[in-house]
PDB file of C-alpha atoms in Angstrom:
ATOM      1  CA  MET A  10      -3.491  15.718   7.039  1.00  0.00           C
ATOM      2  CA  GLY A  11      -3.037  12.828   9.424  1.00  0.00           C
ATOM      3  CA  VAL A  12      -0.602  11.750  12.084  1.00  0.00           C
ATOM      4  CA  GLU A  13       0.709   8.197  12.265  1.00  0.00           C
ATOM      5  CA  ILE A  14       1.770   7.012  15.719  1.00  0.00           C
ATOM      6  CA  GLU A  15       3.479   3.622  15.662  1.00  0.00           C
ATOM      7  CA  ARG A  16       6.100   1.314  17.106  1.00  0.00           C
ATOM      8  CA  LYS A  17       8.122  -1.368  15.306  1.00  0.00           C
ATOM      9  CA  PHE A  18       9.267  -4.682  16.736  1.00  0.00           C
ATOM     10  CA  LEU A  19      11.268  -7.649  15.584  1.00  0.00           C
ATOM     11  CA  VAL A  20       9.538 -11.012  16.079  1.00  0.00           C
ATOM     12  CA  ARG A  21      10.708 -13.397  18.814  1.00  0.00           C
ATOM     13  CA  ASP A  22       8.220 -16.228  18.209  1.00  0.00           C
ATOM     14  CA  MET A  23       6.473 -16.397  14.841  1.00  0.00           C
ATOM     15  CA  PRO A  24       2.723 -16.967  15.196  1.00  0.00           C
ATOM     16  CA  ASP A  25       0.779 -19.341  12.952  1.00  0.00           C
ATOM     17  CA  LEU A  26       0.155 -16.923  10.079  1.00  0.00           C
ATOM     18  CA  SER A  27      -2.419 -19.145   8.373  1.00  0.00           C
ATOM     19  CA  LYS A  28      -5.036 -17.849  10.840  1.00  0.00           C
ATOM     20  CA  TYR A  29      -4.787 -14.197   9.817  1.00  0.00           C
ATOM     21  CA  PRO A  30      -5.784 -12.063   6.842  1.00  0.00           C
ATOM     22  CA  VAL A  31      -2.914 -11.240   4.491  1.00  0.00           C
ATOM     23  CA  ARG A  32      -2.314  -8.411   2.054  1.00  0.00           C
ATOM     24  CA  LEU A  33       0.281  -8.269  -0.713  1.00  0.00           C
ATOM     25  CA  ILE A  34       2.102  -4.950  -0.767  1.00  0.00           C
ATOM     26  CA  GLU A  35       4.475  -3.494  -3.318  1.00  0.00           C
ATOM     27  CA  GLN A  36       5.872  -0.051  -2.627  1.00  0.00           C
ATOM     28  CA  ALA A  37       8.597   2.220  -3.870  1.00  0.00           C
ATOM     29  CA  TYR A  38      10.007   5.613  -2.972  1.00  0.00           C
ATOM     30  CA  LEU A  39      10.170   8.647  -5.213  1.00  0.00           C
ATOM     31  CA  ASN A  40      11.985  10.698  -2.565  1.00  0.00           C
ATOM     32  CA  TYR A  41      13.451  10.050   0.891  1.00  0.00           C
ATOM     33  CA  SER A  42      13.475  13.432   2.631  1.00  0.00           C
ATOM     34  CA  PRO A  43      10.622  14.029   2.820  1.00  0.00           C
ATOM     35  CA  ALA A  44       9.536  10.455   2.190  1.00  0.00           C
ATOM     36  CA  ILE A  45       7.230  10.212  -0.814  1.00  0.00           C
ATOM     37  CA  ARG A  46       6.044   6.689  -1.478  1.00  0.00           C
ATOM     38  CA  ILE A  47       3.775   4.889  -3.906  1.00  0.00           C
ATOM     39  CA  ARG A  48       2.042   1.671  -2.878  1.00  0.00           C
ATOM     40  CA  HIS A  49      -0.024  -1.103  -4.430  1.00  0.00           C
ATOM     41  CA  ASP A  50      -1.960  -2.898  -1.680  1.00  0.00           C
ATOM     42  CA  GLN A  51      -3.928  -6.034  -2.579  1.00  0.00           C
ATOM     43  CA  SER A  52      -6.042  -8.417  -0.505  1.00  0.00           C
ATOM     44  CA  ASP A  53      -8.631 -11.055  -1.378  1.00  0.00           C
ATOM     45  CA  THR A  54     -11.356  -8.411  -1.234  1.00  0.00           C
ATOM     46  CA  ALA A  55      -9.771  -5.107  -2.262  1.00  0.00           C
ATOM     47  CA  GLU A  56      -7.043  -3.478  -4.280  1.00  0.00           C
ATOM     48  CA  LYS A  57      -5.792   0.067  -3.924  1.00  0.00           C
ATOM     49  CA  TYR A  58      -3.023   2.355  -5.107  1.00  0.00           C
ATOM     50  CA  GLU A  59      -1.740   5.287  -3.062  1.00  0.00           C
ATOM     51  CA  LEU A  60       0.739   8.128  -3.093  1.00  0.00           C
ATOM     52  CA  THR A  61       1.939   8.885   0.433  1.00  0.00           C
ATOM     53  CA  TYR A  62       3.809  11.775   2.009  1.00  0.00           C
ATOM     54  CA  LYS A  63       5.523  10.953   5.329  1.00  0.00           C
ATOM     55  CA  GLY A  64       6.949  13.667   7.523  1.00  0.00           C
ATOM     56  CA  SER A  65       9.869  13.268   9.891  1.00  0.00           C
ATOM     57  CA  GLY A  66       9.589  11.799  13.375  1.00  0.00           C
ATOM     58  CA  ILE A  67      10.320   8.532  15.119  1.00  0.00           C
ATOM     59  CA  TYR A  68       7.190   7.521  17.040  1.00  0.00           C
ATOM     60  CA  ALA A  69       4.784  10.049  15.508  1.00  0.00           C
ATOM     61  CA  HIS A  70       4.884  11.785  12.148  1.00  0.00           C
ATOM     62  CA  GLN A  71       2.647  13.349   9.568  1.00  0.00           C
ATOM     63  CA  GLU A  72       1.304  10.905   7.001  1.00  0.00           C
ATOM     64  CA  ASP A  73      -0.983  11.803   4.126  1.00  0.00           C
ATOM     65  CA  ASN A  74      -2.321   9.175   1.714  1.00  0.00           C
ATOM     66  CA  LEU A  75      -3.812  10.097  -1.640  1.00  0.00           C
ATOM     67  CA  PRO A  76      -5.543   7.560  -3.879  1.00  0.00           C
ATOM     68  CA  ILE A  77      -4.125   7.109  -7.370  1.00  0.00           C
ATOM     69  CA  ASP A  78      -5.070   4.750 -10.191  1.00  0.00           C
ATOM     70  CA  ALA A  79      -3.120   1.767 -11.524  1.00  0.00           C
ATOM     71  CA  ALA A  80      -1.824   3.654 -14.572  1.00  0.00           C
ATOM     72  CA  THR A  81      -0.469   6.482 -12.414  1.00  0.00           C
ATOM     73  CA  TYR A  82       1.145   3.948 -10.089  1.00  0.00           C
ATOM     74  CA  GLN A  83       2.897   2.225 -13.015  1.00  0.00           C
ATOM     75  CA  HIS A  84       4.042   5.568 -14.435  1.00  0.00           C
ATOM     76  CA  LEU A  85       5.487   6.671 -11.082  1.00  0.00           C
ATOM     77  CA  LEU A  86       7.027   3.250 -10.424  1.00  0.00           C
ATOM     78  CA  GLU A  87       9.341   3.842 -13.389  1.00  0.00           C
ATOM     79  CA  LYS A  88      10.714   6.863 -11.517  1.00  0.00           C
ATOM     80  CA  HIS A  89      11.397   5.157  -8.163  1.00  0.00           C
ATOM     81  CA  ASP A  90      14.656   5.505  -6.252  1.00  0.00           C
ATOM     82  CA  GLY A  91      16.256   2.523  -4.508  1.00  0.00           C
ATOM     83  CA  SER A  92      14.713  -0.931  -4.279  1.00  0.00           C
ATOM     84  CA  ILE A  93      11.086  -1.837  -4.729  1.00  0.00           C
ATOM     85  CA  ILE A  94       9.778  -3.350  -1.510  1.00  0.00           C
ATOM     86  CA  ARG A  95       7.566  -6.422  -1.736  1.00  0.00           C
ATOM     87  CA  LYS A  96       6.027  -7.968   1.351  1.00  0.00           C
ATOM     88  CA  LYS A  97       3.140  -9.937   2.752  1.00  0.00           C
ATOM     89  CA  ARG A  98       1.357  -8.149   5.597  1.00  0.00           C
ATOM     90  CA  TYR A  99      -0.579 -10.191   8.140  1.00  0.00           C
ATOM     91  CA  MET A 100      -3.146  -8.440  10.326  1.00  0.00           C
ATOM     92  CA  ILE A 101      -2.963  -9.904  13.847  1.00  0.00           C
ATOM     93  CA  PRO A 102      -5.244  -8.744  16.690  1.00  0.00           C
ATOM     94  CA  VAL A 103      -3.334  -7.768  19.851  1.00  0.00           C
ATOM     95  CA  GLY A 104      -5.843  -6.646  22.466  1.00  0.00           C
ATOM     96  CA  LYS A 105      -7.563  -3.552  21.095  1.00  0.00           C
ATOM     97  CA  TYR A 106      -4.795  -2.994  18.537  1.00  0.00           C
ATOM     98  CA  THR A 107      -3.731  -4.712  15.324  1.00  0.00           C
ATOM     99  CA  ALA A 108      -0.160  -5.862  14.778  1.00  0.00           C
ATOM    100  CA  GLU A 109       0.816  -5.607  11.114  1.00  0.00           C
ATOM    101  CA  LEU A 110       3.394  -8.357  10.640  1.00  0.00           C
ATOM    102  CA  ASP A 111       5.456  -7.890   7.465  1.00  0.00           C
ATOM    103  CA  VAL A 112       7.254 -10.801   5.784  1.00  0.00           C
ATOM    104  CA  PHE A 113       9.571  -9.325   3.170  1.00  0.00           C
ATOM    105  CA  GLU A 114      10.432 -10.846  -0.197  1.00  0.00           C
ATOM    106  CA  GLY A 115      13.057 -10.225  -2.876  1.00  0.00           C
ATOM    107  CA  ASP A 116      16.141  -8.265  -1.786  1.00  0.00           C
ATOM    108  CA  LEU A 117      14.806  -8.139   1.790  1.00  0.00           C
ATOM    109  CA  SER A 118      13.876 -11.829   1.976  1.00  0.00           C
ATOM    110  CA  GLY A 119      14.294 -13.177   5.502  1.00  0.00           C
ATOM    111  CA  LEU A 120      13.362  -9.890   7.181  1.00  0.00           C
ATOM    112  CA  VAL A 121      10.271 -10.002   9.385  1.00  0.00           C
ATOM    113  CA  PHE A 122       9.027  -7.295  11.710  1.00  0.00           C
ATOM    114  CA  LEU A 123       5.765  -5.875  12.902  1.00  0.00           C
ATOM    115  CA  GLU A 124       4.230  -2.492  13.522  1.00  0.00           C
ATOM    116  CA  VAL A 125       1.476  -1.431  15.881  1.00  0.00           C
ATOM    117  CA  GLU A 126      -0.334   1.860  15.297  1.00  0.00           C
ATOM    118  CA  PHE A 127      -1.936   3.874  18.080  1.00  0.00           C
ATOM    119  CA  PRO A 128      -4.619   6.566  18.218  1.00  0.00           C
ATOM    120  CA  THR A 129      -2.645   8.683  20.724  1.00  0.00           C
ATOM    121  CA  GLU A 130       0.952   9.140  21.841  1.00  0.00           C
ATOM    122  CA  GLU A 131      -0.125   8.322  25.392  1.00  0.00           C
ATOM    123  CA  GLU A 132      -1.402   4.889  24.306  1.00  0.00           C
ATOM    124  CA  GLU A 133       1.836   4.309  22.370  1.00  0.00           C
ATOM    125  CA  ARG A 134       3.891   5.020  25.499  1.00  0.00           C
ATOM    126  CA  ARG A 135       1.726   2.759  27.698  1.00  0.00           C
ATOM    127  CA  PHE A 136       1.693  -0.191  25.289  1.00  0.00           C
ATOM    128  CA  ILE A 137       3.186  -3.394  26.684  1.00  0.00           C
ATOM    129  CA  ALA A 138       4.216  -5.766  23.926  1.00  0.00           C
ATOM    130  CA  PRO A 139       3.150  -9.420  24.144  1.00  0.00           C
ATOM    131  CA  SER A 140       5.886 -11.978  24.846  1.00  0.00           C
ATOM    132  CA  TRP A 141       6.001 -13.168  21.206  1.00  0.00           C
ATOM    133  CA  PHE A 142       7.148  -9.701  20.117  1.00  0.00           C
ATOM    134  CA  GLY A 143      10.902  -9.226  19.932  1.00  0.00           C
ATOM    135  CA  GLU A 144      13.075  -6.153  20.364  1.00  0.00           C
ATOM    136  CA  ASP A 145      11.467  -2.729  19.976  1.00  0.00           C
ATOM    137  CA  VAL A 146      13.450  -1.214  17.081  1.00  0.00           C
ATOM    138  CA  THR A 147      11.393   1.938  16.568  1.00  0.00           C
ATOM    139  CA  SER A 148      14.004   4.407  17.777  1.00  0.00           C
ATOM    140  CA  THR A 149      16.822   2.917  15.698  1.00  0.00           C
ATOM    141  CA  GLY A 150      15.326   4.013  12.382  1.00  0.00           C
ATOM    142  CA  LEU A 151      16.970   0.951  10.799  1.00  0.00           C
ATOM    143  CA  TYR A 152      13.664  -0.674   9.953  1.00  0.00           C
ATOM    144  CA  SER A 153      11.829   2.179   8.282  1.00  0.00           C
ATOM    145  CA  ASN A 154      10.650   1.094   4.863  1.00  0.00           C
ATOM    146  CA  ALA A 155      12.271   4.159   3.303  1.00  0.00           C
ATOM    147  CA  ARG A 156      15.633   3.219   4.827  1.00  0.00           C
ATOM    148  CA  LEU A 157      15.236  -0.392   3.679  1.00  0.00           C
ATOM    149  CA  ALA A 158      14.440   0.732   0.113  1.00  0.00           C
ATOM    150  CA  LYS A 159      17.429   3.072   0.071  1.00  0.00           C
ATOM    151  CA  SER A 160      20.073   0.955   1.856  1.00  0.00           C
ATOM    152  CA  GLY A 161      18.861  -2.635   2.120  1.00  0.00           C
ATOM    153  CA  LEU A 162      18.956  -4.910   5.143  1.00  0.00           C
ATOM    154  CA  PRO A 163      20.160  -3.281   8.365  1.00  0.00           C
ATOM    155  CA  TYR A 164      23.371  -4.442   9.991  1.00  0.00           C
ATOM    156  CA  LYS A 165      21.279  -6.195  12.656  1.00  0.00           C
ATOM    157  CA  ASN A 166      20.445  -8.827  10.078  1.00  0.00           C
ATOM    158  CA  VAL A 167      17.745 -11.272  11.133  1.00  0.00           C
TER     159      VAL A 167
END
């Protein structure tokens, strides 16, 4: 069992994304409370499929990822609830951390935000976002992927 500690931000000034590695992600939810997600994650060098359990919590929550194969992913995808999320994820170094900048496609086209994960809650609290980051939207819950799959774009449309 693992704990994910993260913050989410809108983007004030879009960086030049051509300089950063990108992954293509497709994910869908089988359940929302607790959140049970399946994901296909593909980069130039790797491809993986996962089943994920996410516990409740805003800044920190339990997250357990289990590998699955492509056939299992496709079988479970037929059982998803809500929208399938498709996005490009850019991995951008920010000091000793990595900002994961997501550019959404399909129903969520136009939405862009980023997440930064931390090893401890203390580091999360001390983190000072660079000036190109926008509003910290972590506590709103509006930008959780589960919420986006269930309800679509938040009212604070970008």
